[in-house]
Short mmCIF file of C-alpha atoms and ligand atoms in Angstrom, two decimals:
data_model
loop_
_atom_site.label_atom_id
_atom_site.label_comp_id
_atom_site.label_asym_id
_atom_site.label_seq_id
_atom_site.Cartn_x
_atom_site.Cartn_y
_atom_site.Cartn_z
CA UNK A 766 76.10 7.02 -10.83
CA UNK A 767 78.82 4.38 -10.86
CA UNK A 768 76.48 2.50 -8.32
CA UNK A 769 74.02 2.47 -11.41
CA UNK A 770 76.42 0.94 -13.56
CA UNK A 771 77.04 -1.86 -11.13
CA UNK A 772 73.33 -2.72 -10.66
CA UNK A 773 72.49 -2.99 -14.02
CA UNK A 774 76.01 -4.96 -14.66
CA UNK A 775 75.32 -7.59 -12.21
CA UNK A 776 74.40 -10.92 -12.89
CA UNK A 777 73.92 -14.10 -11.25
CA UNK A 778 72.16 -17.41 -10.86
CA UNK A 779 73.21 -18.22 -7.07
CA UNK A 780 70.12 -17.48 -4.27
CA UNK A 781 72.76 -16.12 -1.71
CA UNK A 782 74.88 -13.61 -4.17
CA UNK A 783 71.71 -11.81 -4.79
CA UNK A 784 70.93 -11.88 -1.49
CA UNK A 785 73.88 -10.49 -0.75
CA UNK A 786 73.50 -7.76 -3.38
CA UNK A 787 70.14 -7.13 -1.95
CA UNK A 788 71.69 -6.00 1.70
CA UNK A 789 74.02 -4.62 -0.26
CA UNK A 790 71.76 -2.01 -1.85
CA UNK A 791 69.06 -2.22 -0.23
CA UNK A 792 69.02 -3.71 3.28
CA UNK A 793 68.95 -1.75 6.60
CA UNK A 794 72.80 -0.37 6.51
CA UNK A 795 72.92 -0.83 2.92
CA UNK A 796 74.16 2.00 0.73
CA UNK A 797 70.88 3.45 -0.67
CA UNK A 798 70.04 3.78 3.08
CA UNK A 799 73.33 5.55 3.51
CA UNK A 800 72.76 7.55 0.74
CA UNK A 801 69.12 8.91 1.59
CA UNK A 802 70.59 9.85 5.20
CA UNK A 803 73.52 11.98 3.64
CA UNK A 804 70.23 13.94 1.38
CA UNK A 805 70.15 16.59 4.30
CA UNK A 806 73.64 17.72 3.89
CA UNK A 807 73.78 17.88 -0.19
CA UNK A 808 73.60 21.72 -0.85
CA UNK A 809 70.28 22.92 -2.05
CA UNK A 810 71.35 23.61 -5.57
CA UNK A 811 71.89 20.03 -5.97
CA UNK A 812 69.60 18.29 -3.65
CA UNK A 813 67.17 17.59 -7.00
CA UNK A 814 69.80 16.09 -9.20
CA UNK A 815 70.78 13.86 -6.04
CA UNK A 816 67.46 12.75 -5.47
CA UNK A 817 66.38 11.97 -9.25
CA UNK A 818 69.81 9.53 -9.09
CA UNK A 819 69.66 8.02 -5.52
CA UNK A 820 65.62 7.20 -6.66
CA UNK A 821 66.65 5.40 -9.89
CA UNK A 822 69.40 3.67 -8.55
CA UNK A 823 67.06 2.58 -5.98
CA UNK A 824 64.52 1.17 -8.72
CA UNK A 825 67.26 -0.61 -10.63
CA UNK A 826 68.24 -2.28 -7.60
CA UNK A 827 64.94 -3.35 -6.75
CA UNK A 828 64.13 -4.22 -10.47
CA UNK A 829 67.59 -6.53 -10.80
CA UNK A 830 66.66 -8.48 -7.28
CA UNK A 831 63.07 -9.22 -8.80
CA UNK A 832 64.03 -10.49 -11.93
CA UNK A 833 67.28 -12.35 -11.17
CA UNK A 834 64.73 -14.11 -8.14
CA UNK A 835 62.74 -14.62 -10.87
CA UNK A 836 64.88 -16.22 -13.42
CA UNK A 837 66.36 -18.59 -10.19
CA UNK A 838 62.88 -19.65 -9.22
CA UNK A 839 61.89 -20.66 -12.93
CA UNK A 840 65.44 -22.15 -13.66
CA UNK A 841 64.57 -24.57 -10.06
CA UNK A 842 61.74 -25.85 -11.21
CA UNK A 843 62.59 -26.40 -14.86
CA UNK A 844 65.15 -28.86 -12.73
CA UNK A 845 62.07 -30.58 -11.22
CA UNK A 846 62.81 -28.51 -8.18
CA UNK A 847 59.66 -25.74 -6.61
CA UNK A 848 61.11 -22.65 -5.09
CA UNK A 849 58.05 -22.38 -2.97
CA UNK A 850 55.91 -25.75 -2.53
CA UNK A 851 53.21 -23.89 0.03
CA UNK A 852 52.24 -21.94 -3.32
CA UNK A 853 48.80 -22.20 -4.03
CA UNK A 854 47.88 -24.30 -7.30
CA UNK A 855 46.87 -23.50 -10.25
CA UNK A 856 42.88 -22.67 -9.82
CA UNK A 857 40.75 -25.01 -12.08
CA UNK A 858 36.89 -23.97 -12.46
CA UNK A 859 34.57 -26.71 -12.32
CA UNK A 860 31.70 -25.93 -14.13
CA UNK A 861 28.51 -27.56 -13.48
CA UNK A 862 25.50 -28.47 -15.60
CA UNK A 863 22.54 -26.32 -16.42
CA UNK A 864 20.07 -27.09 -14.09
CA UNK A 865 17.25 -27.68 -17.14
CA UNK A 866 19.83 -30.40 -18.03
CA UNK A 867 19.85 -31.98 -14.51
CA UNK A 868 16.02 -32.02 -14.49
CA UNK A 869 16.14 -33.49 -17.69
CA UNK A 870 18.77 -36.34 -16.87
CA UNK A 871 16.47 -36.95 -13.71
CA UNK A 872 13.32 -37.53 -15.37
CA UNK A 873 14.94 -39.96 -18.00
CA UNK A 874 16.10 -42.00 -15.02
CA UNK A 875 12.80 -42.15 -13.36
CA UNK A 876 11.05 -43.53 -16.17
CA UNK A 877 13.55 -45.71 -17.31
CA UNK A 878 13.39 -47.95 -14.03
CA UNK A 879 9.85 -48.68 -15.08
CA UNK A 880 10.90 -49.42 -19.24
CA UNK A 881 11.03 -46.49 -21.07
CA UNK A 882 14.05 -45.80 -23.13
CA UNK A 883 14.78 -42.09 -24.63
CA UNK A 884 14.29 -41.26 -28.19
CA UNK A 885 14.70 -37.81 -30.56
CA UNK A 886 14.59 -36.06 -33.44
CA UNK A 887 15.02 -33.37 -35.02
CA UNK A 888 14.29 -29.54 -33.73
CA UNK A 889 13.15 -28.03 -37.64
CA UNK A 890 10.26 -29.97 -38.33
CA UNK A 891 7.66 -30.31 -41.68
CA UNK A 892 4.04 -29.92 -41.20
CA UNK A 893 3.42 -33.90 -41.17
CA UNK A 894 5.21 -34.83 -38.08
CA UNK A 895 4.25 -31.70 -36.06
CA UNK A 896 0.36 -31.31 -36.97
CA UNK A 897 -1.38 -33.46 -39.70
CA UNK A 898 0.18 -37.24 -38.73
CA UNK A 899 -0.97 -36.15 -35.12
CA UNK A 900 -4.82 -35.46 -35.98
CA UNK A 901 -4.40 -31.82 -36.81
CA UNK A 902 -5.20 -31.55 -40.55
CA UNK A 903 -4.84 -28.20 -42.34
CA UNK A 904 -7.21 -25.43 -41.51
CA UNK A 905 -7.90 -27.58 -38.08
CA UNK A 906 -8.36 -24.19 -35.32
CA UNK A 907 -6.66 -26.35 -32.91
CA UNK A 908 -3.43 -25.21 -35.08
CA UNK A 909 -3.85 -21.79 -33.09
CA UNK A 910 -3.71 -23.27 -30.01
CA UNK A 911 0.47 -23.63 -30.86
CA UNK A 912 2.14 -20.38 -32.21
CA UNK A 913 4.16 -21.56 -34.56
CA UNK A 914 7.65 -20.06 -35.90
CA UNK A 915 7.57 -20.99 -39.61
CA UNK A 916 10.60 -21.53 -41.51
CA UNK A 917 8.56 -21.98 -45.07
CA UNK A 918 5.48 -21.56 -46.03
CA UNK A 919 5.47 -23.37 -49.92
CA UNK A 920 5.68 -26.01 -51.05
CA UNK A 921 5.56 -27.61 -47.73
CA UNK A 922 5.49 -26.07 -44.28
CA UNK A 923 8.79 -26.31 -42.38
CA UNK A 924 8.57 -25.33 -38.89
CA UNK A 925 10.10 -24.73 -35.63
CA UNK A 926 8.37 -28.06 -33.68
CA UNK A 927 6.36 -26.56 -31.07
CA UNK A 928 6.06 -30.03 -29.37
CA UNK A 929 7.88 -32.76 -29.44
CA UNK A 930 4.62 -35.19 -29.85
CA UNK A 931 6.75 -35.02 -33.93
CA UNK A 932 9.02 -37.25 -32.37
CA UNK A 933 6.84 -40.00 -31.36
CA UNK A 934 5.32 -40.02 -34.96
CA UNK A 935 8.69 -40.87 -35.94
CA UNK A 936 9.49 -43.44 -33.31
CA UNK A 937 6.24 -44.97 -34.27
CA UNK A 938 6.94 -45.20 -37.56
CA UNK A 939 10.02 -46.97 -37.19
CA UNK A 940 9.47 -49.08 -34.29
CA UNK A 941 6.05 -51.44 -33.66
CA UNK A 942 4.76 -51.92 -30.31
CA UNK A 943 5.21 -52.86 -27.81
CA UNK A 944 6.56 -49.06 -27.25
CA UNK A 945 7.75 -47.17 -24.34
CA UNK A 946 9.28 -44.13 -24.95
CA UNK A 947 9.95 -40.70 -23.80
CA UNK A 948 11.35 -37.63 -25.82
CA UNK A 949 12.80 -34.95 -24.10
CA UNK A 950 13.58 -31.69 -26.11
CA UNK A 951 13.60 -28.14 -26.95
CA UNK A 952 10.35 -26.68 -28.53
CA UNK A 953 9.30 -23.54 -30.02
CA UNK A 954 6.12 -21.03 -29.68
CA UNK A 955 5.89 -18.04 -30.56
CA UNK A 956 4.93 -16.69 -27.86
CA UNK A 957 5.26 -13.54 -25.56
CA UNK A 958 7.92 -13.69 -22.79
CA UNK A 959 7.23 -13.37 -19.64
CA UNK A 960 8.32 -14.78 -15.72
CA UNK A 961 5.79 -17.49 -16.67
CA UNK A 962 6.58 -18.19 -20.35
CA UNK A 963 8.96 -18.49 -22.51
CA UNK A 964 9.41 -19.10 -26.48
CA UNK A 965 11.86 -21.62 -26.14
CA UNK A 966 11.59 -24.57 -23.56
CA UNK A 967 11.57 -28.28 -23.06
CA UNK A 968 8.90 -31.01 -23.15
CA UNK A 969 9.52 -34.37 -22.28
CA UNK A 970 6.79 -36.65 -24.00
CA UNK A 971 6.13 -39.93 -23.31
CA UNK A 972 3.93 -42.58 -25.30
CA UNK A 973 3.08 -46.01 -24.10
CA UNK A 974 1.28 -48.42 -26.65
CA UNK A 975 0.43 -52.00 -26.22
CA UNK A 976 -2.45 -54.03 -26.08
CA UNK A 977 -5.06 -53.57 -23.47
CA UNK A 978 -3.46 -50.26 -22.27
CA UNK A 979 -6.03 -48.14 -20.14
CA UNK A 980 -6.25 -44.60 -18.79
CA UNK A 981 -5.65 -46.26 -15.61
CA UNK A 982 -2.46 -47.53 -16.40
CA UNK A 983 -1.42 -43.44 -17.53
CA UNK A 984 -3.08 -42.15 -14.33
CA UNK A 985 -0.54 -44.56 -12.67
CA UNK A 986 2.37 -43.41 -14.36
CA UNK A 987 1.74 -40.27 -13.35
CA UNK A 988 1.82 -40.93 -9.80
CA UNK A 989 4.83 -43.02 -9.95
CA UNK A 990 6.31 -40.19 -11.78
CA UNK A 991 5.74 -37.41 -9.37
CA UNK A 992 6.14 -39.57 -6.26
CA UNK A 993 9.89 -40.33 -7.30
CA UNK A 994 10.48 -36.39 -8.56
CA UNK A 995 8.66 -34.84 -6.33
CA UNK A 996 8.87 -37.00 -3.39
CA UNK A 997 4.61 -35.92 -3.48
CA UNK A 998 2.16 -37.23 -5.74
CA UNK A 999 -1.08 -35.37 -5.36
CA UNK A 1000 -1.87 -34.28 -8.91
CA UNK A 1001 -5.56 -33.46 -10.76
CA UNK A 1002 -6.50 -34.14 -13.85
CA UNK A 1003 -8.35 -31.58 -15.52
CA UNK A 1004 -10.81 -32.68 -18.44
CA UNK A 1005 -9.60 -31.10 -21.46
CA UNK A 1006 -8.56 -31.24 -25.13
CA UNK A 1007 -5.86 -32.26 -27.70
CA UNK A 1008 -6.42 -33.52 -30.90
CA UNK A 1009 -4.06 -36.20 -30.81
CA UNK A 1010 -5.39 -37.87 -27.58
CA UNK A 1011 -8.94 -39.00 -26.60
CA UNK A 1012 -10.00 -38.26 -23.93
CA UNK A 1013 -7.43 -35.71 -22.65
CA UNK A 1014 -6.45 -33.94 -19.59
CA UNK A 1015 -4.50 -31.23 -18.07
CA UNK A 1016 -1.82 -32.85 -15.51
CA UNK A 1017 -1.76 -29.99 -12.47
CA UNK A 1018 0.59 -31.24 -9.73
CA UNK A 1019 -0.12 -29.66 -5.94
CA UNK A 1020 2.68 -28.55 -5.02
CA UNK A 1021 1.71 -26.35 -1.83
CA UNK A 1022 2.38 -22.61 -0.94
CA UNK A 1023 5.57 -23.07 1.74
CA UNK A 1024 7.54 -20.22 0.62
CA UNK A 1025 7.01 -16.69 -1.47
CA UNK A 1026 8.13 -18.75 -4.71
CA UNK A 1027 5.70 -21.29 -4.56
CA UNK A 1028 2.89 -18.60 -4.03
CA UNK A 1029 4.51 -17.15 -7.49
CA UNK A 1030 4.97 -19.99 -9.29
CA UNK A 1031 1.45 -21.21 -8.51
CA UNK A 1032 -0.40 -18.09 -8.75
CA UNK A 1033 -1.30 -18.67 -4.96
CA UNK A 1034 -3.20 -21.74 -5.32
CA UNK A 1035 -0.79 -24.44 -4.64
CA UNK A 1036 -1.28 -25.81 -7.96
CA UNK A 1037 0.54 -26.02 -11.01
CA UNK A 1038 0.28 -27.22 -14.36
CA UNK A 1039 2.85 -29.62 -15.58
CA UNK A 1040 1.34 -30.98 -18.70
CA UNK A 1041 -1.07 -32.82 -20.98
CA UNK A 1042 -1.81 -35.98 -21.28
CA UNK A 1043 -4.70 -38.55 -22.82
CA UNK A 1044 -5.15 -42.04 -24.91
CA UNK A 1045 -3.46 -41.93 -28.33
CA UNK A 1046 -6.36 -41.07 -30.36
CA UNK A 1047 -7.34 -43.90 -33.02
CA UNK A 1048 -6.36 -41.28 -36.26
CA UNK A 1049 -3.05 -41.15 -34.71
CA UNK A 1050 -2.07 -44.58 -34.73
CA UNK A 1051 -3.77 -45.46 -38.41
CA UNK A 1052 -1.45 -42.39 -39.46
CA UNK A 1053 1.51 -44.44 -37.96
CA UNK A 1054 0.54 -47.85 -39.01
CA UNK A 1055 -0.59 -49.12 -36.18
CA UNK A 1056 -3.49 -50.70 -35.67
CA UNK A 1057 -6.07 -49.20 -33.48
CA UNK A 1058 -8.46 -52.58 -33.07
CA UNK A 1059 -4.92 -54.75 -31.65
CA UNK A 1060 -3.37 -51.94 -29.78
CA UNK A 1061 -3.80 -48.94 -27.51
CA UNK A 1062 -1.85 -46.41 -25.65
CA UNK A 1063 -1.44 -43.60 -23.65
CA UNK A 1064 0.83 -40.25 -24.21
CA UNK A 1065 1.73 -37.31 -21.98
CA UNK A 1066 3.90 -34.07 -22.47
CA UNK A 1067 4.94 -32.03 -19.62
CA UNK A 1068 7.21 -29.35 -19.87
CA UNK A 1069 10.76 -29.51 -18.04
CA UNK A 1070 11.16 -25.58 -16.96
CA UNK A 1071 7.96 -25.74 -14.95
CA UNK A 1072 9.49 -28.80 -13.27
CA UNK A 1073 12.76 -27.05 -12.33
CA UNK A 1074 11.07 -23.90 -11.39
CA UNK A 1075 9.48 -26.03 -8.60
CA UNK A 1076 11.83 -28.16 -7.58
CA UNK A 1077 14.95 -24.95 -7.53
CA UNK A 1078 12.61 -22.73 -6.26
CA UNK A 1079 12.77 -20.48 -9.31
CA UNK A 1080 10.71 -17.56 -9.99
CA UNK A 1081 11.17 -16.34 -12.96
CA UNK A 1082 11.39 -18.80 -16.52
CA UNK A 1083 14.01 -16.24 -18.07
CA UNK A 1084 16.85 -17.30 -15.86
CA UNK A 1085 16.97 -20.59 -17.45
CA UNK A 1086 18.33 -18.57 -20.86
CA UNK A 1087 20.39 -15.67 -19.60
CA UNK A 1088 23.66 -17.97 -18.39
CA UNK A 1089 24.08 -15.49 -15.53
CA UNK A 1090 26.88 -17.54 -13.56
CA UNK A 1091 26.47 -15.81 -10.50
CA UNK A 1092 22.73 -18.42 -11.41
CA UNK A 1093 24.34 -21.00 -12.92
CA UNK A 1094 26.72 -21.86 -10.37
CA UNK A 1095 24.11 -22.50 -7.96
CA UNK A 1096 23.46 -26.06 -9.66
CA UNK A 1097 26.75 -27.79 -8.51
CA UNK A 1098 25.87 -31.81 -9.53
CA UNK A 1099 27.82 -32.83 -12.37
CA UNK A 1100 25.79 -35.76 -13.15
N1 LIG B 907 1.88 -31.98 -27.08
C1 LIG B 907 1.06 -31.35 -26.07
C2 LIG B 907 1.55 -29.94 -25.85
O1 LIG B 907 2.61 -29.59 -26.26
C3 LIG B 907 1.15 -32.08 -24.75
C4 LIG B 907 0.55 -33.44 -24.83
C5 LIG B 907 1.33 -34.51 -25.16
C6 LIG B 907 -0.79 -33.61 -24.57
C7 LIG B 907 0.77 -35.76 -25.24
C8 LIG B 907 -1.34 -34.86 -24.64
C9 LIG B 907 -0.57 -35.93 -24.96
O2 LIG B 907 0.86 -29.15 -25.28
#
């Protein structure tokens, strides 16, 4: 018991009294060693009480060499000096971008070596710059073809944009052409989710107007595009309709069935759909000012997940929005 006393009295700030006072109490001869030996001959009627004190005195010792090792080891490198430089460092976490985001910063840089710059606006939208300015006057059906989330109904619609076509009304009404712009973004659709589809994703639009501009000079856009994404540039494009462009098309890239994803993605044809695309219809630019007799243009939307999907190999749209790490860590540029 007067052994307890000591331990709890001492003190110090010098390395080799504590070690000392370590072999002291706790090395190989050292007296709790001596003590434990002499438990066999302490009569039984005491051999409890003996044990209870030899055990805490054995704590306390340890206790007091921990925390005066402690307090030395902090006070050395308050002084500039490290107790123990092979000490791993402090871990830092890199995190990385979202892969949606590195698509994204890709496809701006591919079309901005042939001219386009990047332009946006804003995600709640009113009925002008998401439907009628772009063709789609009220009660047109082709409304349906774009579940909308409404945020209002009266007096004006205000809406979640389901494309982000509302931004190039805007660029168009603030800039003449020539124009070359694209307009990445996060759209809305109300829509039901699945591995294929989501109700929030990302277009990137493009629009090209100038004079003499041809569906030739869109189809060759195209291919540029997907030859520097893809590093492939077979696409199709599939007749079709939007009322904003005339004539439109589907854009369906081939992108092959190599692996279990692609057969997925694909739906075991190879091919995928990408976007739309088409010459500005005539409405469209009157409704912007411009005039259709001087100039013409093209525009195409495609939608960024679909792009990632193929080039990550990723099977299932939902993983974009869940911020799983264990997914999100996979993407390690930082660009
Ligand atoms: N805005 C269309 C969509 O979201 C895509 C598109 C853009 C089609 C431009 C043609 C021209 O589906």
């Amino acid at each position: 018991k007067n052994h307890i006393a000591d331990v709890e009295r001492f003190v110090s700030d010098n390395m080799e009294e504590i070690e000392q006072f370590r072999i002291k109490y706790l090395g190989k001869k050292g007296i709790l060693n001596e003590f434990f030996a002499a438990f066999k001959d302490v009569p039984n009627e005491t051999k409890k009480e003996y044990g209870q004190v030899i055990n805490q005195l054995k704590t306390k010792a340890q206790e007091k060499v921990t925390l005066l090792k402690e307090a030395w080891e902090n006070a050395q490198e308050e002084n500039g000096i490290y107790g123990d430089l092979s000490r791993p460092g402090e871990p830092v976490t890199l995190g990385s971008r979202h892969p949606i985001s590195i698509v994204k910063n890709r496809i701006i840089e591919v079309f901005s070596n042939i001219g386009f710059n990047v332009s946006e606006g804003p995600e709640i939208e009113d009925d002008w710059h998401n439907f009628s300015a772009l063709n789609l006057p009220e009660y047109h059906p082709a409304r349906d073809m774009q579940d909308t989330f409404f945020i209002q109904k009266n007096p004006e619609d205000i809406l979640l944009r389901t494309h982000t076509s509302s931004v190039q009304v805007r660029y168009m009404d603030e800039h003449k052409p020539p124009i070359r712009t694209i307009s990445p973004g996060r759209v809305f659709r109300n829509e039901a989710i699945s591995a294929r589809s989501h109700c929030i994703f990302h277009q990137v639009e493009g629009l090209y107007i100038d004079k003499n501009v041809s569906f030739a000079d869109l189809k060759q856009t195209l291919l540029y595009f997907t030859k520097e994404m893809f590093g492939k540039s077979k696409i199709r494009l599939r007749p079709s309709y939007f009322p904003f462009t005339e004539p439109s098309a589907e854009i369906d890239i081939y992108w092959g069935l190599e692996t279990e994803t692609d057969y997925r993605i694909t739906k075991g044809t190879g091919w995928l759909e990408i976007g739309g695309c088409g010459m500005v219809d005539p409405n469209v630019l009157k409704n912007c000012n411009i005039d259709p007799e001087e100039y013409s243009g093209f525009a195409f939307g495609m939608g960024i997940e679909r792009i990632a999907m193929l080039l990550y190999q990723i099977g299932d749209i939902r993983m974009f929005y869940e911020n799983d790490v264990r997914f999100l860590e996979q993407f390690k540029s930082i660009v």
